Short mmCIF file of C-alpha atoms in Angstrom, two decimals:
data_model
loop_
_atom_site.label_atom_id
_atom_site.label_comp_id
_atom_site.label_asym_id
_atom_site.label_seq_id
_atom_site.Cartn_x
_atom_site.Cartn_y
_atom_site.Cartn_z
CA MET A 1 -122.03 66.38 -2.80
CA SER A 2 -118.36 65.66 -2.24
CA ASP A 3 -115.77 66.16 -4.93
CA SER A 4 -114.26 62.74 -6.12
CA ALA A 5 -111.73 64.26 -8.39
CA GLY A 6 -108.30 62.63 -7.97
CA SER A 7 -109.61 59.37 -6.42
CA ILE A 8 -108.67 57.45 -9.51
CA GLY A 9 -105.11 58.67 -9.15
CA VAL A 10 -104.98 57.45 -5.55
CA VAL A 11 -106.28 54.03 -6.52
CA LEU A 12 -103.90 53.87 -9.47
CA ALA A 13 -100.98 54.73 -7.20
CA LEU A 14 -101.96 51.91 -4.85
CA PHE A 15 -102.27 49.41 -7.69
CA LEU A 16 -99.03 50.63 -9.19
CA THR A 17 -97.24 49.99 -5.87
CA VAL A 18 -98.63 46.43 -5.75
CA ALA A 19 -97.83 45.83 -9.41
CA VAL A 20 -94.24 47.01 -9.03
CA SER A 21 -93.85 44.79 -5.94
CA LEU A 22 -95.24 41.81 -7.81
CA CYS A 23 -92.94 42.48 -10.74
CA ALA A 24 -89.98 42.69 -8.36
CA LEU A 25 -91.03 39.42 -6.71
CA ALA A 26 -91.47 37.75 -10.10
CA ILE A 27 -88.02 38.87 -11.17
CA ASP A 28 -86.47 37.56 -7.95
CA VAL A 29 -88.38 34.24 -8.15
CA GLY A 30 -87.27 33.76 -11.74
CA SER A 31 -83.73 34.61 -10.72
CA LEU A 32 -83.88 32.06 -7.89
CA TYR A 33 -85.11 29.34 -10.25
CA LEU A 34 -82.29 30.16 -12.66
CA GLU A 35 -79.80 30.13 -9.79
CA ARG A 36 -81.14 26.77 -8.59
CA ARG A 37 -80.86 25.35 -12.09
CA THR A 38 -77.28 26.61 -12.35
CA MET A 39 -76.48 25.14 -8.93
CA GLN A 40 -78.01 21.81 -9.97
CA GLY A 41 -75.69 21.69 -12.95
CA ALA A 42 -72.71 22.41 -10.74
CA ALA A 43 -73.88 19.74 -8.26
CA ASP A 44 -74.19 17.20 -11.08
CA LEU A 45 -70.64 17.92 -12.16
CA ALA A 46 -69.47 17.70 -8.54
CA ALA A 47 -71.18 14.29 -8.08
CA VAL A 48 -69.49 12.91 -11.20
CA ALA A 49 -66.11 14.29 -10.05
CA ALA A 50 -66.57 12.78 -6.57
CA ALA A 51 -67.54 9.38 -8.02
CA SER A 52 -64.46 9.47 -10.22
CA ASP A 53 -62.23 9.94 -7.17
CA LEU A 54 -63.89 8.07 -4.31
CA ASP A 55 -60.85 8.32 -2.04
CA ARG A 56 -61.02 12.13 -2.23
CA ALA A 57 -64.73 12.47 -2.88
CA GLU A 58 -65.45 15.53 -0.74
CA ALA A 59 -62.38 17.45 -1.91
CA ALA A 60 -63.23 16.68 -5.55
CA ALA A 61 -66.84 17.80 -5.07
CA ARG A 62 -65.87 21.03 -3.33
CA ALA A 63 -63.25 21.89 -5.95
CA THR A 64 -65.78 21.34 -8.74
CA LEU A 65 -68.38 23.56 -7.03
CA THR A 66 -65.80 26.31 -6.54
CA ALA A 67 -64.72 26.12 -10.16
CA ASN A 68 -68.34 26.63 -11.19
CA GLY A 69 -68.94 29.66 -8.99
CA PHE A 70 -70.35 28.01 -5.87
CA GLY A 71 -67.41 28.20 -3.51
CA ALA A 72 -69.43 29.88 -0.74
CA VAL A 73 -71.98 27.13 -0.15
CA ARG A 74 -73.71 27.07 3.21
CA THR A 75 -73.58 23.29 3.63
CA LEU A 76 -72.09 20.42 1.62
CA SER A 77 -72.89 16.79 2.42
CA VAL A 78 -70.96 14.03 0.63
CA VAL A 79 -72.17 10.49 1.34
CA LYS A 80 -70.44 7.48 -0.20
CA GLY A 81 -72.32 4.25 -0.74
CA ARG A 82 -73.20 1.59 -3.26
CA TYR A 83 -75.45 2.01 -6.27
CA GLU A 84 -77.04 -0.98 -8.01
CA ARG A 85 -78.06 -0.53 -11.65
CA ASP A 86 -81.00 -2.89 -11.32
CA ARG A 87 -84.18 -1.91 -13.10
CA ALA A 88 -86.10 -4.25 -10.81
CA LEU A 89 -85.34 -1.92 -7.88
CA ALA A 90 -87.24 1.30 -7.28
CA PRO A 91 -85.07 4.34 -8.12
CA ASP A 92 -84.87 5.45 -4.49
CA ALA A 93 -83.80 1.94 -3.42
CA ARG A 94 -80.83 1.63 -5.76
CA PHE A 95 -78.45 3.66 -3.58
CA GLU A 96 -77.51 2.41 -0.11
CA ALA A 97 -75.53 4.92 1.92
CA GLY A 98 -72.45 3.60 3.69
CA ARG A 99 -72.52 0.19 2.01
CA GLU A 100 -69.08 -1.01 0.98
CA PRO A 101 -67.39 -1.36 -1.36
CA PHE A 102 -68.27 2.14 -2.48
CA ASN A 103 -69.06 2.85 -6.11
CA ALA A 104 -71.25 5.93 -5.82
CA VAL A 105 -71.57 9.31 -4.11
CA ARG A 106 -74.65 11.31 -3.20
CA ILE A 107 -74.06 15.01 -2.55
CA GLU A 108 -76.41 17.63 -1.10
CA VAL A 109 -75.61 21.33 -1.47
CA ALA A 110 -77.27 24.31 0.18
CA ALA A 111 -76.42 27.96 -0.51
CA PRO A 112 -78.12 31.34 0.09
CA GLY A 113 -80.25 32.58 -2.78
CA GLN A 114 -79.71 36.08 -4.13
CA LEU A 115 -82.61 38.59 -3.85
CA TYR A 116 -82.51 41.87 -5.77
CA PHE A 117 -85.84 43.67 -5.14
CA ALA A 118 -87.70 41.57 -2.59
CA LYS A 119 -85.05 41.57 0.13
CA SER A 120 -86.66 44.64 1.69
CA PHE A 121 -89.74 42.70 2.70
CA MET A 122 -88.71 38.97 2.79
CA ALA A 123 -85.87 36.89 4.26
CA GLU A 124 -83.10 35.54 2.06
CA PRO A 125 -84.12 32.00 0.97
CA GLU A 126 -81.92 28.90 0.93
CA ILE A 127 -81.45 26.95 -2.28
CA SER A 128 -80.72 23.22 -1.88
CA VAL A 129 -80.05 20.62 -4.55
CA SER A 130 -78.83 17.01 -4.60
CA ALA A 131 -77.09 14.81 -7.13
CA MET A 132 -75.73 11.28 -7.33
CA GLY A 133 -72.83 9.95 -9.34
CA SER A 134 -71.55 6.40 -9.73
CA THR A 135 -68.57 4.78 -11.36
CA ASP A 136 -68.75 1.80 -13.66
CA ALA A 137 -65.14 0.59 -13.46
CA ARG A 138 -65.01 -3.22 -13.19
CA ALA A 139 -62.75 -6.19 -13.80
CA THR A 140 -63.19 -9.81 -14.82
CA PHE A 141 -60.98 -12.23 -12.87
CA SER A 142 -60.68 -15.85 -11.81
CA ILE A 143 -58.72 -18.24 -9.64
CA GLY A 144 -57.15 -21.11 -11.48
CA SER A 145 -53.91 -22.85 -12.24
CA ARG A 146 -51.25 -22.10 -14.79
CA LEU A 147 -51.49 -25.56 -16.37
CA LEU A 148 -48.23 -25.09 -18.21
CA ALA A 149 -47.99 -28.74 -19.17
CA VAL A 150 -50.52 -31.53 -19.50
CA ARG A 151 -49.93 -35.24 -19.06
CA GLY A 152 -52.33 -36.87 -21.46
CA GLY A 153 -52.96 -40.08 -19.48
CA LEU A 154 -53.75 -38.41 -16.15
CA ALA A 155 -55.79 -35.64 -17.78
CA ASN A 156 -57.83 -38.14 -19.81
CA ALA A 157 -58.56 -40.25 -16.73
CA VAL A 158 -59.68 -37.32 -14.58
CA LEU A 159 -61.54 -35.40 -17.27
CA GLY A 160 -63.22 -38.56 -18.50
CA ALA A 161 -64.41 -39.38 -14.98
CA LEU A 162 -65.83 -35.87 -14.59
CA LEU A 163 -67.58 -35.90 -17.96
CA GLY A 164 -68.93 -39.40 -17.47
CA GLY A 165 -67.40 -40.72 -20.68
CA SER A 166 -64.21 -41.97 -22.27
CA VAL A 167 -61.67 -39.27 -23.15
CA THR A 168 -58.65 -40.00 -25.34
CA LEU A 169 -57.23 -36.58 -26.15
CA SER A 170 -53.58 -36.21 -27.11
CA VAL A 171 -51.12 -33.83 -25.49
CA MET A 172 -51.43 -31.64 -28.60
CA ASP A 173 -55.19 -31.51 -28.10
CA TYR A 174 -54.72 -30.28 -24.54
CA GLU A 175 -52.16 -27.73 -25.67
CA ALA A 176 -54.72 -26.42 -28.18
CA LEU A 177 -57.18 -25.92 -25.31
CA VAL A 178 -54.58 -24.28 -23.07
CA ASN A 179 -53.56 -21.83 -25.78
CA ALA A 180 -57.07 -20.97 -26.98
CA GLU A 181 -58.88 -17.88 -25.72
CA VAL A 182 -62.64 -17.38 -25.90
CA ARG A 183 -64.47 -14.14 -25.29
CA LEU A 184 -66.95 -14.13 -22.43
CA LEU A 185 -69.50 -12.35 -24.64
CA ASP A 186 -69.18 -15.01 -27.37
CA PHE A 187 -69.60 -17.81 -24.83
CA LEU A 188 -72.70 -16.22 -23.25
CA SER A 189 -74.21 -15.47 -26.66
CA ALA A 190 -73.66 -19.09 -27.72
CA LEU A 191 -75.32 -20.26 -24.48
CA ALA A 192 -78.30 -18.00 -25.21
CA THR A 193 -78.59 -19.61 -28.64
CA GLU A 194 -78.36 -23.12 -27.17
CA LEU A 195 -81.13 -22.20 -24.71
CA ASP A 196 -83.17 -20.44 -27.42
CA ILE A 197 -83.18 -17.16 -25.46
CA THR A 198 -83.50 -14.32 -27.97
CA ALA A 199 -84.80 -11.63 -25.59
CA GLY A 200 -84.07 -10.89 -21.97
CA THR A 201 -80.85 -10.44 -20.05
CA TYR A 202 -77.69 -12.46 -19.54
CA GLY A 203 -78.95 -13.01 -16.00
CA ASP A 204 -81.85 -14.95 -17.54
CA VAL A 205 -79.31 -17.11 -19.37
CA LEU A 206 -77.32 -17.81 -16.21
CA ASP A 207 -80.44 -18.66 -14.20
CA ALA A 208 -80.95 -21.74 -16.38
CA ASP A 209 -79.47 -25.20 -15.97
CA VAL A 210 -77.99 -26.23 -19.28
CA GLY A 211 -76.98 -29.70 -20.42
CA ILE A 212 -73.26 -30.37 -20.36
CA ARG A 213 -73.25 -31.05 -24.10
CA GLN A 214 -74.91 -27.67 -24.72
CA ALA A 215 -72.39 -25.92 -22.49
CA LEU A 216 -69.45 -27.54 -24.26
CA ARG A 217 -70.92 -26.74 -27.66
CA ALA A 218 -71.14 -23.11 -26.54
CA VAL A 219 -67.43 -23.20 -25.67
CA ALA A 220 -66.69 -24.68 -29.10
CA THR A 221 -68.77 -22.00 -30.83
CA ALA A 222 -66.97 -19.24 -28.91
CA ALA A 223 -63.58 -20.71 -29.84
CA HIS A 224 -64.61 -20.95 -33.49
CA THR A 225 -65.77 -17.32 -33.41
CA GLN A 226 -62.25 -16.36 -32.35
CA GLY A 227 -60.87 -18.35 -35.29
CA ASP A 228 -59.41 -21.15 -33.15
CA THR A 229 -60.71 -24.13 -35.12
CA ALA A 230 -58.36 -26.65 -33.47
CA ALA A 231 -59.67 -25.93 -29.98
CA ALA A 232 -63.25 -25.83 -31.28
CA SER A 233 -62.81 -29.31 -32.76
CA VAL A 234 -61.40 -30.70 -29.48
CA VAL A 235 -64.28 -29.30 -27.41
CA THR A 236 -66.81 -30.62 -29.92
CA THR A 237 -65.28 -34.09 -29.46
CA LEU A 238 -65.57 -33.75 -25.68
CA ALA A 239 -69.21 -32.72 -26.03
CA SER A 240 -69.96 -35.87 -27.97
CA ARG A 241 -68.32 -38.05 -25.29
CA ALA A 242 -69.95 -36.40 -22.26
CA ASP A 243 -72.84 -37.98 -20.38
CA ALA A 244 -75.94 -36.29 -21.85
CA SER A 245 -77.80 -36.53 -18.51
CA LEU A 246 -75.40 -34.14 -16.74
CA THR A 247 -76.37 -30.48 -16.34
CA VAL A 248 -74.35 -27.37 -15.53
CA PRO A 249 -75.60 -24.75 -13.04
CA LEU A 250 -74.53 -21.67 -14.99
CA ASP A 251 -74.87 -19.28 -12.05
CA ALA A 252 -72.04 -21.20 -10.37
CA LEU A 253 -69.93 -20.93 -13.51
CA VAL A 254 -70.13 -17.20 -14.24
CA ASP A 255 -70.99 -14.32 -11.92
CA LEU A 256 -71.64 -11.19 -13.97
CA GLY A 257 -72.44 -8.88 -11.07
CA PRO A 258 -74.27 -5.76 -12.34
CA LEU A 259 -73.76 -6.91 -15.94
CA ALA A 260 -76.33 -9.65 -15.36
CA HIS A 261 -78.91 -6.98 -16.25
CA ALA A 262 -77.37 -6.38 -19.68
CA GLU A 263 -79.63 -7.34 -22.58
CA VAL A 264 -78.78 -10.38 -24.67
CA GLY A 265 -77.42 -9.47 -28.08
CA PRO A 266 -75.87 -5.99 -28.01
CA ALA A 267 -72.12 -5.88 -27.46
CA HIS A 268 -71.04 -4.69 -24.02
CA THR A 269 -67.52 -3.56 -23.22
CA GLY A 270 -67.67 -5.25 -19.82
CA LEU A 271 -68.10 -8.65 -21.49
CA GLY A 272 -65.05 -8.42 -23.72
CA ALA A 273 -62.82 -10.39 -21.31
CA GLU A 274 -61.11 -13.49 -22.68
CA LEU A 275 -61.00 -16.88 -20.92
CA ASP A 276 -58.73 -19.80 -21.71
CA ALA A 277 -60.65 -22.74 -23.13
CA MET A 278 -58.96 -25.41 -20.96
CA SER A 279 -59.98 -23.78 -17.67
CA LEU A 280 -63.49 -23.19 -18.97
CA VAL A 281 -63.87 -26.84 -20.02
CA ASN A 282 -62.58 -28.02 -16.63
CA ALA A 283 -64.98 -25.73 -14.78
CA VAL A 284 -67.93 -26.99 -16.84
CA ALA A 285 -66.91 -30.61 -16.20
CA GLN A 286 -66.53 -30.15 -12.45
CA LEU A 287 -69.86 -28.34 -12.07
CA ALA A 288 -71.68 -30.94 -14.16
CA ASN A 289 -70.51 -33.90 -12.06
CA GLY A 290 -73.56 -34.32 -9.86
CA ASN A 291 -71.94 -36.76 -7.44
CA ARG A 292 -69.01 -34.38 -6.89
CA GLN A 293 -66.78 -37.42 -6.54
CA VAL A 294 -64.74 -39.41 -9.03
CA ALA A 295 -62.57 -42.47 -8.67
CA VAL A 296 -59.62 -43.19 -10.94
CA ASN A 297 -57.63 -46.40 -10.90
CA LEU A 298 -54.25 -45.73 -12.45
CA GLY A 299 -53.26 -49.34 -11.91
CA ALA A 300 -49.58 -50.08 -12.41
CA ALA A 301 -49.18 -47.30 -15.01
CA VAL A 302 -46.97 -45.26 -12.68
CA PRO A 303 -43.38 -46.54 -12.69
CA GLY A 304 -42.19 -48.01 -9.38
CA LEU A 305 -45.68 -48.69 -8.05
CA LEU A 306 -47.70 -51.88 -7.98
CA ALA A 307 -50.97 -49.95 -7.78
CA LEU A 308 -52.26 -46.41 -7.40
CA THR A 309 -55.88 -45.46 -6.76
CA LEU A 310 -57.22 -41.94 -6.62
CA ASP A 311 -60.52 -40.63 -5.26
CA VAL A 312 -61.38 -36.94 -5.72
CA ALA A 313 -64.34 -35.08 -4.25
CA ILE A 314 -65.21 -31.53 -5.26
CA GLY A 315 -67.38 -29.48 -2.94
CA GLU A 316 -70.32 -27.29 -3.87
CA PRO A 317 -69.15 -23.96 -5.31
CA ALA A 318 -69.25 -21.14 -2.79
CA GLN A 319 -72.43 -19.07 -2.83
CA HIS A 320 -72.26 -15.77 -4.72
CA SER A 321 -69.04 -16.83 -6.39
CA GLY A 322 -68.76 -18.08 -9.91
CA TRP A 323 -65.71 -19.73 -11.42
CA VAL A 324 -65.11 -16.44 -13.20
CA THR A 325 -66.47 -13.16 -11.86
CA THR A 326 -67.15 -9.79 -13.47
CA GLY A 327 -67.73 -7.01 -10.99
CA GLN A 328 -66.75 -3.85 -9.25
CA ALA A 329 -64.60 -3.50 -6.14
CA GLY A 330 -65.71 -6.07 -3.59
CA ALA A 331 -66.49 -8.84 -6.08
CA THR A 332 -65.20 -12.19 -4.84
CA VAL A 333 -64.40 -15.55 -6.39
CA ARG A 334 -63.56 -18.73 -4.49
CA THR A 335 -62.48 -22.22 -5.36
CA ALA A 336 -64.56 -25.17 -4.24
CA GLN A 337 -63.39 -27.33 -1.37
CA THR A 338 -61.47 -30.36 -2.60
CA ARG A 339 -60.63 -33.69 -1.01
CA LEU A 340 -58.22 -36.29 -2.33
CA ARG A 341 -57.50 -39.86 -1.29
CA LEU A 342 -54.37 -41.44 -2.77
CA VAL A 343 -53.35 -45.01 -2.02
CA ALA A 344 -50.04 -46.16 -3.44
CA GLU A 345 -48.68 -49.69 -3.15
CA VAL A 346 -45.11 -50.94 -3.62
CA GLY A 347 -43.56 -54.38 -3.38
CA GLY A 348 -41.59 -55.24 -0.25
CA THR A 349 -38.03 -56.50 -0.04
CA GLY A 350 -35.87 -58.18 2.59
CA LEU A 351 -37.96 -58.95 5.69
CA LEU A 352 -41.04 -57.81 3.73
CA ALA A 353 -40.29 -59.72 0.52
CA GLY A 354 -43.49 -60.58 -1.33
CA VAL A 355 -45.55 -58.18 0.82
CA ARG A 356 -47.53 -55.19 -0.54
CA VAL A 357 -46.67 -52.01 1.36
CA ARG A 358 -49.35 -49.27 1.29
CA LEU A 359 -49.07 -45.51 1.68
CA PRO A 360 -52.54 -43.99 2.21
CA ILE A 361 -52.58 -40.18 1.83
CA TYR A 362 -55.61 -38.00 2.52
CA ILE A 363 -55.63 -34.27 1.64
CA GLU A 364 -58.20 -31.54 2.29
CA LEU A 365 -58.05 -28.17 0.56
CA ALA A 366 -60.30 -25.41 1.82
CA SER A 367 -61.53 -22.63 -0.47
CA ALA A 368 -58.93 -20.26 -1.86
CA GLU A 369 -60.22 -16.72 -2.29
CA ALA A 370 -59.61 -13.69 -4.48
CA ARG A 371 -61.35 -10.37 -3.84
CA LEU A 372 -61.28 -7.39 -6.17
CA LYS A 373 -59.92 -4.61 -3.99
CA SER A 374 -59.99 -1.73 -6.45
CA VAL A 375 -60.16 -0.75 -10.09
CA THR A 376 -58.57 2.52 -11.14
CA CYS A 377 -58.77 4.10 -14.58
CA GLN A 378 -56.29 6.64 -15.87
CA GLY A 379 -56.11 8.26 -19.27
CA PRO A 380 -59.02 9.04 -21.60
CA SER A 381 -59.07 5.55 -23.09
CA GLY A 382 -58.39 3.59 -19.92
CA ASP A 383 -54.90 2.64 -21.11
CA GLY A 384 -53.58 3.27 -17.60
CA ALA A 385 -56.15 0.99 -15.96
CA GLN A 386 -55.15 -1.11 -12.99
CA ALA A 387 -56.91 -3.73 -10.88
CA VAL A 388 -55.80 -4.80 -7.42
CA VAL A 389 -56.88 -8.27 -6.28
CA THR A 390 -56.40 -9.52 -2.72
CA ALA A 391 -55.73 -13.26 -2.83
CA ARG A 392 -55.49 -15.87 -0.09
CA PRO A 393 -54.40 -19.48 -0.74
CA ALA A 394 -56.42 -22.38 0.54
CA VAL A 395 -55.53 -23.97 3.84
CA VAL A 396 -54.06 -27.41 3.07
CA LYS A 397 -54.40 -30.25 5.57
CA ALA A 398 -52.82 -33.61 4.86
CA TRP A 399 -52.66 -36.92 6.67
CA ILE A 400 -51.17 -40.35 6.43
CA GLY A 401 -54.22 -42.36 7.35
CA ASP A 402 -57.29 -44.18 6.07
CA VAL A 403 -60.67 -42.60 5.31
CA PRO A 404 -63.74 -44.21 3.73
CA ALA A 405 -63.45 -43.58 -0.01
CA GLY A 406 -67.21 -43.29 -0.50
CA GLY A 407 -67.68 -40.54 2.08
CA LEU A 408 -65.30 -37.93 0.69
CA ALA A 409 -68.09 -35.80 -0.77
CA ALA A 410 -69.84 -35.34 2.60
CA PHE A 411 -68.37 -31.87 3.10
CA ASN A 412 -70.82 -31.04 5.87
CA SER A 413 -69.07 -33.60 8.08
CA GLY A 414 -65.47 -33.56 9.18
CA GLY A 415 -64.89 -37.28 8.86
CA GLY A 416 -62.20 -38.77 11.05
CA VAL A 417 -58.88 -40.00 9.73
CA ALA A 418 -57.96 -43.39 11.18
CA ARG A 419 -54.48 -44.79 11.45
CA GLY A 420 -53.48 -46.05 8.05
CA ASN A 421 -52.85 -49.70 7.36
CA ILE A 422 -49.39 -49.83 5.79
CA VAL A 423 -48.48 -53.52 6.09
CA GLN A 424 -50.95 -56.33 6.71
CA ALA A 425 -49.03 -59.62 6.38
CA PHE A 426 -49.09 -62.08 9.27
CA PRO A 427 -47.25 -61.98 11.57
CA ILE A 428 -46.38 -58.32 10.80
CA THR A 429 -48.80 -55.41 11.02
CA VAL A 430 -47.66 -51.83 10.50
CA THR A 431 -49.97 -48.85 10.94
CA GLY A 432 -49.11 -45.18 10.78
CA ARG A 433 -50.45 -41.68 11.15
CA ALA A 434 -49.07 -38.22 10.37
CA TYR A 435 -50.44 -34.71 9.91
CA ALA A 436 -49.16 -31.61 8.17
CA GLU A 437 -50.72 -28.25 7.38
CA MET A 438 -49.98 -25.30 5.11
CA SER A 439 -51.86 -22.07 5.78
CA HIS A 440 -51.82 -18.35 5.04
CA ALA A 441 -53.70 -16.23 7.56
CA VAL A 442 -54.21 -13.09 5.45
CA GLY A 443 -54.40 -12.26 1.77
CA ASP A 444 -51.77 -10.51 -0.30
CA ASP A 445 -52.44 -7.79 -2.85
CA LEU A 446 -51.73 -8.52 -6.51
CA ARG A 447 -51.63 -5.56 -8.92
CA PHE A 448 -52.59 -6.07 -12.57
CA THR A 449 -52.05 -3.45 -15.26
CA GLN A 450 -53.67 -3.43 -18.67
CA ARG A 451 -50.39 -4.75 -20.00
CA ASP A 452 -50.65 -7.73 -17.62
CA VAL A 453 -54.17 -8.39 -18.87
CA ASP A 454 -53.08 -8.29 -22.51
CA ALA A 455 -50.16 -10.63 -21.75
CA ARG A 456 -52.48 -13.14 -19.98
CA GLU A 457 -50.32 -12.74 -16.87
CA VAL A 458 -51.00 -15.10 -13.96
CA LYS A 459 -49.85 -13.95 -10.52
CA THR A 460 -49.45 -16.16 -7.49
CA VAL A 461 -49.65 -15.91 -3.72
CA SER A 462 -47.92 -18.74 -1.84
CA VAL A 463 -48.36 -19.79 1.76
CA ARG A 464 -45.58 -18.63 4.05
CA ASP A 465 -45.13 -22.02 5.73
CA HIS A 466 -44.84 -23.93 2.47
CA LEU A 467 -43.69 -27.55 2.52
CA SER A 468 -41.44 -28.38 -0.41
CA SER A 469 -42.51 -32.03 -0.28
CA LEU A 470 -45.90 -32.56 1.28
CA THR A 471 -45.96 -36.36 1.24
CA GLY A 472 -42.25 -36.51 2.09
CA SER A 473 -42.83 -34.35 5.17
CA LEU A 474 -45.72 -36.57 6.19
CA LEU A 475 -43.63 -39.73 5.94
CA GLN A 476 -40.70 -38.27 7.86
CA SER A 477 -43.00 -37.24 10.72
CA ALA A 478 -45.13 -40.40 10.67
CA ASN A 479 -45.81 -42.23 13.89
CA LEU A 480 -45.41 -45.90 12.87
CA ASN A 481 -46.68 -48.70 15.05
CA VAL A 482 -45.28 -52.20 14.40
CA GLU A 483 -46.94 -55.30 15.81
CA ILE A 484 -45.28 -58.72 15.48
CA GLY A 485 -47.22 -61.90 16.13
CA GLY A 486 -45.98 -64.99 17.91
CA PHE A 487 -44.35 -66.49 14.84
CA GLY A 488 -42.13 -63.47 14.36
CA LEU A 489 -40.22 -63.43 17.62
CA GLY A 490 -36.89 -63.04 15.85
CA LEU A 491 -37.96 -59.96 13.93
CA SER A 492 -36.75 -56.51 14.91
CA VAL A 493 -39.31 -53.71 15.24
CA GLY A 494 -36.66 -51.10 14.45
CA ALA A 495 -35.50 -52.95 11.35
CA ILE A 496 -39.07 -53.21 10.04
CA LYS A 497 -39.68 -49.49 10.61
CA SER A 498 -36.48 -48.60 8.77
CA LEU A 499 -37.37 -50.94 5.92
CA VAL A 500 -40.87 -49.46 5.57
CA ILE A 501 -39.49 -45.90 5.53
CA GLY A 502 -36.89 -46.93 2.95
CA LEU A 503 -39.49 -48.53 0.70
CA LEU A 504 -41.93 -45.59 0.87
CA THR A 505 -39.50 -42.68 0.61
CA PRO A 506 -39.15 -42.97 -3.20
CA VAL A 507 -42.95 -43.18 -3.41
CA THR A 508 -43.34 -39.70 -1.87
CA ALA A 509 -41.43 -38.07 -4.73
CA THR A 510 -43.67 -39.85 -7.22
CA LEU A 511 -46.84 -38.75 -5.42
CA ASP A 512 -45.67 -35.15 -5.07
CA GLY A 513 -44.97 -35.09 -8.80
CA LEU A 514 -48.45 -36.47 -9.45
CA LEU A 515 -50.31 -34.13 -7.11
CA VAL A 516 -49.21 -30.92 -8.84
CA PRO A 517 -50.62 -31.65 -12.32
CA LEU A 518 -53.65 -33.37 -10.81
CA LEU A 519 -54.62 -30.31 -8.77
CA GLU A 520 -53.86 -28.04 -11.71
CA LEU A 521 -56.40 -29.98 -13.72
CA LEU A 522 -58.91 -29.31 -10.93
CA GLY A 523 -58.05 -25.61 -10.90
CA VAL A 524 -56.38 -25.56 -7.47
CA SER A 525 -52.83 -25.70 -6.15
CA LEU A 526 -51.09 -26.93 -3.04
CA GLY A 527 -50.23 -23.91 -0.93
CA GLU A 528 -50.72 -21.44 -3.78
CA VAL A 529 -53.46 -19.38 -5.36
CA ASP A 530 -53.13 -18.32 -8.98
CA VAL A 531 -55.08 -15.26 -10.08
CA ARG A 532 -55.68 -13.95 -13.56
CA VAL A 533 -57.46 -10.74 -14.52
CA HIS A 534 -59.14 -11.36 -17.87
CA GLY A 535 -60.27 -7.81 -18.55
CA ILE A 536 -60.62 -4.31 -17.11
CA SER A 537 -63.52 -2.14 -18.17
CA CYS A 538 -63.20 1.60 -17.50
CA GLY A 539 -66.63 3.16 -17.77
CA SER A 540 -66.64 6.86 -16.91
CA ALA A 541 -68.45 8.09 -13.82
CA VAL A 542 -72.03 9.05 -14.65
CA LEU A 543 -75.05 10.63 -13.02
CA SER A 544 -77.30 8.07 -11.37
CA GLY A 545 -80.56 7.92 -9.55
#
């Protein structure tokens, strides 16, 4: 019988060796989890720092990691892209790497893990973590006109034609609209009330088509909320005069960008921008006019003219561009295409005594564009905020010539411009044609500070080949063709040309003076683009994903 004394000690020694090894492994595993958690915190801070400084994202991330004890990382990947805060998207689909304009950063960090007891029997592991940060800096901006002065008669005729009713506002009424500011949040909240939307998002509000009277009442409510009772009263009057059958596509009026997902009701700093009531009323009126074309007969109301007729066609608003836009870098707003047909008539003298002399002018304005290039925030309260907007004026093409008045709104067709009939009085026929263009190939950067925003500053980019007198330049370059019938053998072609030019030259100054306020009422300018930043919102960079 063998002696088993001491076997328990051998077994205990074996188990003790295993137990000590397991304890060592447990300590190292716990240490690795703690180290990973610490590294994740450092990575989160690095992602926020990188998102706050997108131009120096990698340097900012690396400096933050070093400051938090992770300077010796094995690998560091910093990928810039775009993050959409849309709850309708799956979390892993909200970030798109490489998509511009950038507003987010995803970083991935790998570093060797520290082993204390287990390194004698296992390889050193690698700890890897990832984090995503995004910035919420945005601006609210629009393209419009300064509208420094309003001529009551012209404004009433154009606005009344757009609204489908009779408008008889005074100059003081228009000044009240020009000087009134309404908050975007107040306007959207009033629209939600008009549409009876008590839950949902502002995107739900903008997806609806609202009646023009409802839209104008929302403007009036927003003005009244700001304490501007005079402007509120004027807009209420306009609402009562507007054609009740007209509707306003709200998504073409306001583009909220990511803020479209904000819930109706709670205040949001990004919606605190202020809009001037006159521009807002004009935008509502233009969008509501279903035919996109209006005709105004100014009759003999313009001094020096026997007659003056005006036809205006406003194109469909550009896709993904509201009249006013709230967004991050890359957000864009464009004006609608506009076409104008002006026909002025004056009485002839001398050889053309008793004859009506016409000057038919046709003008096409392409879309002007403003693109938010960047928003930077400095200082803890955003008091050093700046927005840079790249603006490009519309290309302006103008002719002396005749076009069918009824076909102006067919923007999908070019539509030829025929030689214009200037004099039609047997035995004399005078026709003419001329062309002029103003263009600006690239955009210019406009920088707006918070002080500019508070001062309601409007900044302008003008075309480099600007014509001081558009209609005057057309007339001076016009190719006139004079035909004299058999009963006019004694008439001089040269004398008739000189007489026609002499009669129409004063008309060009009148038309140039009329075009400027007319286009301002429509929110566009000849050879210029006016940009206003209504608000800058400086949300801090945050973790995302």
